[in-house]
Amino acid sequence: MTHSLRITDPDDPRIAAFRQIRERDLVGREGRFIAEGTVVLRLLLAAHRAGQGIRAEKLLLLENRLAGLESLLADLPEEIEVYTASQPVLDAVAGFHLHRGVLGLGRREAVPSFEDMLAELPARALILVGCGISNHDNVGAMFRNAAAFEADAVLLDETSCDPFYRKALRVSVGSVLAVPHLRQGESGQLLRRLDEEGFQILPLSPSGTVEIGDIQPAWRVALVVGTEGEGLPADILSRFQPVRIAQSSRLDSLNLGTASGIALHAIARGMGKV
Amino acid sequence: MTHSLRITDPDDPRIAAFRQIRERDLVGREGRFIAEGTVVLRLLLAAHRAGQGIRAEKLLLLENRLAGLESLLADLPEEIEVYTASQPVLDAVAGFHLHRGVLGLGRREAVPSFEDMLAELPARALILVGCGISNHDNVGAMFRNAAAFEADAVLLDETSCDPFYRKALRVSVGSVLAVPHLRQGESGQLLRRLDEEGFQILPLSPSGTVEIGDIQPAWRVALVVGTEGEGLPADILSRFQPVRIAQSSRLDSLNLGTASGIALHAIARGMGKV
């Protein structure tokens, strides 16, 4: 049996980090983040065990879910605290009805440098680069697709939003915790650096002349996506040959999650990754 | 100038259909639906003009947006009533802060029969079939992708949710108003009927043996998707050869919107539609 502590007071200081989750989302958590649901929690625990810079600190679980989670919690590292609560107490802590009843508090330790991340990539590497991705659903979808198509890393420029934000993490189905990634730097500089490292830079744009399915992937590929609507900055599109996804001429663009999925699928297939 | 009437009382009976939008979503609108935002409104007005069973009845607009919408509202059919209101009145009507400030009320007239819809399809037809799609975001995404990849129709079985639901319509970016579709019947029967009509039936499933990119599309193709998680019913997967999207073996499945986009892109390319 997992050792757990029962919480009866929503104001108990031991679970203060879970209090008023939505309001806390807005101000940020200084390196900490909330994992919701069993799938995301499983990936959080896997990341903790892997010891690659992500730690699980505390779990807060609906008491009647504990039995069903026993296999997930088996051999839980003892430094992870487990708290349980009734539904009313849990809802009072979170500030809304938490029907999933599974919360984890994680912490990011030291973030790798860009150079360290490059050094860790395999020789045959596929990375997904996001520029100015301000929508949490889209960032989450990018990570979910990156995991599905065996991308080796995700790079976000400094103007993109935080993938550890609760909604992005949830939409990614926890893939943010599994796919190596960085969020830093100016997009043009990031791409120049990848170009120097021998990456084939493929900016996705409706203005592209080559269809993604006709691309012969190089040994190392960086697929680059911008925001829905605005798209990628002109300097990127003029420096690197953009590629397009064939589509109806009557529509402006696809949803970014879908577009990144189509492009990753095509390139991952071409590289023999899936 | 568009002729419009200014509303100052949130309880004005002329705009009662827009009152408490979210609560009304839950009980349904008996053939009527709400279009939000300029893009969806544009498609509503186009559908109204096309006279194919969708009518625009009323618009309710934030008063200071009227000037910016002048081109959209030019030559507006006179049977469409246009109301304007200040932000506080509009918010009081809708029941939440309506920052878009653009609402339309539409009505579905007679729904075509399955046989009528089949008769309207071109000889070289691509249709997307959804079975048990209960998530409004996923239904909306299916329509957006169907439009992007020139699918000729969307068929939903009777257990799928209503694409005219406000959120599905919004996620589809109005494509529900542009792509011919039906929601009726039991999925097995629908597919048998399409089979009789010479459609190549392609159920998408992680259990498929052929990759979607390796499919040679027939003259008429029905791409079939099920719910995320559960997937398609066993009787469909045993009757028709399922196809898969190559992906990491460590993940269960893609987001349904993304999966439908990848499959539609591959088949539409193979058919020369895009």
PDB file of C-alpha atoms in Angstrom, chain B residues 100-267:
ATOM      1  CA  ARG B 100     -16.023  39.366 -30.410  1.00  0.00           C
ATOM      2  CA  GLY B 101     -19.226  41.348 -30.520  1.00  0.00           C
ATOM      3  CA  VAL B 102     -20.626  39.515 -33.540  1.00  0.00           C
ATOM      4  CA  LEU B 103     -23.551  37.103 -33.272  1.00  0.00           C
ATOM      5  CA  GLY B 104     -25.867  35.636 -35.863  1.00  0.00           C
ATOM      6  CA  LEU B 105     -28.950  33.496 -35.464  1.00  0.00           C
ATOM      7  CA  GLY B 106     -29.325  30.849 -38.146  1.00  0.00           C
ATOM      8  CA  ARG B 107     -31.964  28.265 -38.910  1.00  0.00           C
ATOM      9  CA  ARG B 108     -31.730  24.881 -40.568  1.00  0.00           C
ATOM     10  CA  GLU B 109     -34.516  24.213 -42.987  1.00  0.00           C
ATOM     11  CA  ALA B 110     -35.321  20.756 -44.340  1.00  0.00           C
ATOM     12  CA  VAL B 111     -32.439  18.311 -43.941  1.00  0.00           C
ATOM     13  CA  PRO B 112     -31.678  16.313 -47.117  1.00  0.00           C
ATOM     14  CA  SER B 113     -32.214  12.561 -47.101  1.00  0.00           C
ATOM     15  CA  PHE B 114     -29.263  10.215 -47.252  1.00  0.00           C
ATOM     16  CA  GLU B 115     -30.264   9.241 -50.796  1.00  0.00           C
ATOM     17  CA  ASP B 116     -30.516  12.888 -51.889  1.00  0.00           C
ATOM     18  CA  MET B 117     -27.079  13.569 -50.493  1.00  0.00           C
ATOM     19  CA  LEU B 118     -25.590  10.561 -52.306  1.00  0.00           C
ATOM     20  CA  ALA B 119     -27.202  11.735 -55.542  1.00  0.00           C
ATOM     21  CA  GLU B 120     -25.599  15.168 -55.154  1.00  0.00           C
ATOM     22  CA  LEU B 121     -22.061  13.843 -54.761  1.00  0.00           C
ATOM     23  CA  PRO B 122     -19.673  14.148 -57.690  1.00  0.00           C
ATOM     24  CA  ALA B 123     -18.539  10.956 -59.433  1.00  0.00           C
ATOM     25  CA  ARG B 124     -15.100  11.300 -57.837  1.00  0.00           C
ATOM     26  CA  ALA B 125     -16.088  11.771 -54.213  1.00  0.00           C
ATOM     27  CA  LEU B 126     -14.285  11.897 -50.893  1.00  0.00           C
ATOM     28  CA  ILE B 127     -16.407  11.766 -47.767  1.00  0.00           C
ATOM     29  CA  LEU B 128     -15.499  11.778 -44.095  1.00  0.00           C
ATOM     30  CA  VAL B 129     -17.615   9.564 -41.823  1.00  0.00           C
ATOM     31  CA  GLY B 130     -17.670  10.000 -38.036  1.00  0.00           C
ATOM     32  CA  CYS B 131     -18.989   7.281 -35.696  1.00  0.00           C
ATOM     33  CA  GLY B 132     -19.880   8.172 -32.120  1.00  0.00           C
ATOM     34  CA  ILE B 133     -18.009  11.493 -32.137  1.00  0.00           C
ATOM     35  CA  SER B 134     -19.280  13.030 -28.915  1.00  0.00           C
ATOM     36  CA  ASN B 135     -16.712  15.791 -28.513  1.00  0.00           C
ATOM     37  CA  HIS B 136     -17.680  19.139 -30.054  1.00  0.00           C
ATOM     38  CA  ASP B 137     -14.093  20.223 -30.633  1.00  0.00           C
ATOM     39  CA  ASN B 138     -13.404  17.040 -32.578  1.00  0.00           C
ATOM     40  CA  VAL B 139     -16.532  17.404 -34.702  1.00  0.00           C
ATOM     41  CA  GLY B 140     -15.587  21.006 -35.421  1.00  0.00           C
ATOM     42  CA  ALA B 141     -12.040  19.986 -36.342  1.00  0.00           C
ATOM     43  CA  MET B 142     -13.355  17.271 -38.689  1.00  0.00           C
ATOM     44  CA  PHE B 143     -15.375  19.872 -40.615  1.00  0.00           C
ATOM     45  CA  ARG B 144     -12.481  22.326 -40.747  1.00  0.00           C
ATOM     46  CA  ASN B 145     -10.282  19.589 -42.208  1.00  0.00           C
ATOM     47  CA  ALA B 146     -13.014  18.371 -44.568  1.00  0.00           C
ATOM     48  CA  ALA B 147     -13.212  21.888 -45.994  1.00  0.00           C
ATOM     49  CA  ALA B 148      -9.426  22.297 -46.133  1.00  0.00           C
ATOM     50  CA  PHE B 149      -8.985  19.073 -48.108  1.00  0.00           C
ATOM     51  CA  GLU B 150     -11.993  19.419 -50.412  1.00  0.00           C
ATOM     52  CA  ALA B 151     -14.000  16.551 -48.975  1.00  0.00           C
ATOM     53  CA  ASP B 152     -17.399  16.472 -50.673  1.00  0.00           C
ATOM     54  CA  ALA B 153     -19.435  15.633 -47.576  1.00  0.00           C
ATOM     55  CA  VAL B 154     -19.305  14.720 -43.909  1.00  0.00           C
ATOM     56  CA  LEU B 155     -21.523  11.947 -42.571  1.00  0.00           C
ATOM     57  CA  LEU B 156     -22.069  11.581 -38.819  1.00  0.00           C
ATOM     58  CA  ASP B 157     -23.919   8.656 -37.301  1.00  0.00           C
ATOM     59  CA  GLU B 158     -26.857   9.301 -35.007  1.00  0.00           C
ATOM     60  CA  THR B 159     -24.704   8.927 -31.869  1.00  0.00           C
ATOM     61  CA  SER B 160     -22.364  11.753 -32.888  1.00  0.00           C
ATOM     62  CA  CYS B 161     -22.983  15.221 -31.535  1.00  0.00           C
ATOM     63  CA  ASP B 162     -24.637  18.068 -33.379  1.00  0.00           C
ATOM     64  CA  PRO B 163     -22.197  20.060 -35.542  1.00  0.00           C
ATOM     65  CA  PHE B 164     -24.432  23.124 -35.215  1.00  0.00           C
ATOM     66  CA  TYR B 165     -23.677  23.282 -31.511  1.00  0.00           C
ATOM     67  CA  ARG B 166     -22.033  26.663 -30.940  1.00  0.00           C
ATOM     68  CA  LYS B 167     -18.575  25.375 -30.029  1.00  0.00           C
ATOM     69  CA  ALA B 168     -18.421  22.842 -32.887  1.00  0.00           C
ATOM     70  CA  LEU B 169     -19.427  25.571 -35.321  1.00  0.00           C
ATOM     71  CA  ARG B 170     -16.757  27.904 -33.955  1.00  0.00           C
ATOM     72  CA  VAL B 171     -13.973  25.281 -34.011  1.00  0.00           C
ATOM     73  CA  SER B 172     -14.971  24.403 -37.589  1.00  0.00           C
ATOM     74  CA  VAL B 173     -14.393  28.100 -38.439  1.00  0.00           C
ATOM     75  CA  GLY B 174     -17.841  27.976 -39.991  1.00  0.00           C
ATOM     76  CA  SER B 175     -17.111  25.004 -42.273  1.00  0.00           C
ATOM     77  CA  VAL B 176     -20.227  23.276 -40.910  1.00  0.00           C
ATOM     78  CA  LEU B 177     -22.131  25.884 -42.934  1.00  0.00           C
ATOM     79  CA  ALA B 178     -20.154  25.165 -46.106  1.00  0.00           C
ATOM     80  CA  VAL B 179     -19.597  21.398 -46.273  1.00  0.00           C
ATOM     81  CA  PRO B 180     -22.640  19.228 -47.133  1.00  0.00           C
ATOM     82  CA  HIS B 181     -23.379  16.892 -44.270  1.00  0.00           C
ATOM     83  CA  LEU B 182     -25.873  14.648 -42.541  1.00  0.00           C
ATOM     84  CA  ARG B 183     -26.193  13.282 -39.031  1.00  0.00           C
ATOM     85  CA  GLN B 184     -28.405  10.234 -38.947  1.00  0.00           C
ATOM     86  CA  GLY B 185     -28.508   6.450 -38.938  1.00  0.00           C
ATOM     87  CA  GLU B 186     -26.531   3.633 -37.411  1.00  0.00           C
ATOM     88  CA  SER B 187     -22.869   3.565 -38.427  1.00  0.00           C
ATOM     89  CA  GLY B 188     -22.797  -0.044 -39.673  1.00  0.00           C
ATOM     90  CA  GLN B 189     -25.797   0.566 -41.893  1.00  0.00           C
ATOM     91  CA  LEU B 190     -24.360   3.822 -43.235  1.00  0.00           C
ATOM     92  CA  LEU B 191     -21.160   2.068 -44.253  1.00  0.00           C
ATOM     93  CA  ARG B 192     -22.976  -0.868 -45.854  1.00  0.00           C
ATOM     94  CA  ARG B 193     -24.971   1.606 -47.930  1.00  0.00           C
ATOM     95  CA  LEU B 194     -21.784   3.431 -48.980  1.00  0.00           C
ATOM     96  CA  ASP B 195     -20.195   0.081 -49.792  1.00  0.00           C
ATOM     97  CA  GLU B 196     -23.132  -0.721 -52.103  1.00  0.00           C
ATOM     98  CA  GLU B 197     -22.607   2.642 -53.766  1.00  0.00           C
ATOM     99  CA  GLY B 198     -19.081   1.658 -54.669  1.00  0.00           C
ATOM    100  CA  PHE B 199     -17.236   3.603 -51.995  1.00  0.00           C
ATOM    101  CA  GLN B 200     -13.853   2.338 -50.845  1.00  0.00           C
ATOM    102  CA  ILE B 201     -14.394   2.197 -47.063  1.00  0.00           C
ATOM    103  CA  LEU B 202     -11.270   3.142 -45.106  1.00  0.00           C
ATOM    104  CA  PRO B 203     -11.716   2.867 -41.327  1.00  0.00           C
ATOM    105  CA  LEU B 204      -8.871   4.588 -39.473  1.00  0.00           C
ATOM    106  CA  SER B 205      -7.496   2.508 -36.638  1.00  0.00           C
ATOM    107  CA  PRO B 206      -4.175   1.921 -34.870  1.00  0.00           C
ATOM    108  CA  SER B 207      -4.864  -1.768 -35.636  1.00  0.00           C
ATOM    109  CA  GLY B 208      -4.733  -1.154 -39.393  1.00  0.00           C
ATOM    110  CA  THR B 209      -2.067  -2.965 -41.389  1.00  0.00           C
ATOM    111  CA  VAL B 210      -1.811  -0.584 -44.350  1.00  0.00           C
ATOM    112  CA  GLU B 211      -0.449   2.916 -43.809  1.00  0.00           C
ATOM    113  CA  ILE B 212      -2.675   5.739 -45.047  1.00  0.00           C
ATOM    114  CA  GLY B 213       0.101   7.048 -47.298  1.00  0.00           C
ATOM    115  CA  ASP B 214       0.309   3.694 -49.083  1.00  0.00           C
ATOM    116  CA  ILE B 215      -3.385   3.588 -49.974  1.00  0.00           C
ATOM    117  CA  GLN B 216      -4.303   3.856 -53.645  1.00  0.00           C
ATOM    118  CA  PRO B 217      -7.561   5.782 -53.426  1.00  0.00           C
ATOM    119  CA  ALA B 218     -10.452   4.420 -55.460  1.00  0.00           C
ATOM    120  CA  TRP B 219     -12.780   6.630 -57.470  1.00  0.00           C
ATOM    121  CA  ARG B 220     -14.978   7.160 -54.417  1.00  0.00           C
ATOM    122  CA  VAL B 221     -13.573   7.039 -50.895  1.00  0.00           C
ATOM    123  CA  ALA B 222     -15.200   7.072 -47.449  1.00  0.00           C
ATOM    124  CA  LEU B 223     -12.703   7.749 -44.675  1.00  0.00           C
ATOM    125  CA  VAL B 224     -14.157   6.571 -41.359  1.00  0.00           C
ATOM    126  CA  VAL B 225     -13.122   7.769 -37.892  1.00  0.00           C
ATOM    127  CA  GLY B 226     -14.270   6.818 -34.407  1.00  0.00           C
ATOM    128  CA  THR B 227     -13.893   8.360 -30.981  1.00  0.00           C
ATOM    129  CA  GLU B 228     -10.541   9.044 -29.375  1.00  0.00           C
ATOM    130  CA  GLY B 229      -9.793   6.245 -26.959  1.00  0.00           C
ATOM    131  CA  GLU B 230     -12.514   3.755 -27.854  1.00  0.00           C
ATOM    132  CA  GLY B 231     -11.984   3.920 -31.599  1.00  0.00           C
ATOM    133  CA  LEU B 232     -14.312   2.285 -34.122  1.00  0.00           C
ATOM    134  CA  PRO B 233     -16.688  -0.584 -33.266  1.00  0.00           C
ATOM    135  CA  ALA B 234     -15.305  -4.090 -33.816  1.00  0.00           C
ATOM    136  CA  ASP B 235     -17.946  -4.964 -36.425  1.00  0.00           C
ATOM    137  CA  ILE B 236     -16.752  -2.115 -38.661  1.00  0.00           C
ATOM    138  CA  LEU B 237     -13.087  -3.063 -38.247  1.00  0.00           C
ATOM    139  CA  SER B 238     -13.823  -6.707 -39.087  1.00  0.00           C
ATOM    140  CA  ARG B 239     -15.971  -5.907 -42.109  1.00  0.00           C
ATOM    141  CA  PHE B 240     -13.671  -3.359 -43.721  1.00  0.00           C
ATOM    142  CA  GLN B 241      -9.870  -3.411 -43.865  1.00  0.00           C
ATOM    143  CA  PRO B 242      -8.651  -0.735 -41.437  1.00  0.00           C
ATOM    144  CA  VAL B 243      -5.849   1.659 -42.325  1.00  0.00           C
ATOM    145  CA  ARG B 244      -3.414   3.185 -39.892  1.00  0.00           C
ATOM    146  CA  ILE B 245      -1.378   6.339 -39.481  1.00  0.00           C
ATOM    147  CA  ALA B 246       2.238   5.359 -38.841  1.00  0.00           C
ATOM    148  CA  GLN B 247       3.225   6.603 -35.387  1.00  0.00           C
ATOM    149  CA  SER B 248       5.247   5.838 -32.302  1.00  0.00           C
ATOM    150  CA  SER B 249       4.414   2.504 -30.717  1.00  0.00           C
ATOM    151  CA  ARG B 250       4.604   4.161 -27.296  1.00  0.00           C
ATOM    152  CA  LEU B 251       1.460   6.213 -27.765  1.00  0.00           C
ATOM    153  CA  ASP B 252      -2.141   5.142 -28.006  1.00  0.00           C
ATOM    154  CA  SER B 253      -3.450   7.516 -30.591  1.00  0.00           C
ATOM    155  CA  LEU B 254      -3.431  10.955 -32.058  1.00  0.00           C
ATOM    156  CA  ASN B 255      -5.929  13.674 -31.391  1.00  0.00           C
ATOM    157  CA  LEU B 256      -8.934  12.958 -33.624  1.00  0.00           C
ATOM    158  CA  GLY B 257      -8.792  16.320 -35.360  1.00  0.00           C
ATOM    159  CA  THR B 258      -5.139  15.751 -36.236  1.00  0.00           C
ATOM    160  CA  ALA B 259      -5.726  12.142 -37.314  1.00  0.00           C
ATOM    161  CA  SER B 260      -8.584  13.133 -39.612  1.00  0.00           C
ATOM    162  CA  GLY B 261      -6.405  15.897 -41.072  1.00  0.00           C
ATOM    163  CA  ILE B 262      -3.500  13.556 -41.785  1.00  0.00           C
ATOM    164  CA  ALA B 263      -5.780  10.983 -43.410  1.00  0.00           C
ATOM    165  CA  LEU B 264      -7.734  13.522 -45.464  1.00  0.00           C
ATOM    166  CA  HIS B 265      -4.529  15.156 -46.642  1.00  0.00           C
ATOM    167  CA  ALA B 266      -3.093  11.812 -47.795  1.00  0.00           C
ATOM    168  CA  ILE B 267      -6.259  10.702 -49.586  1.00  0.00           C
TER     169      ILE B 267
END
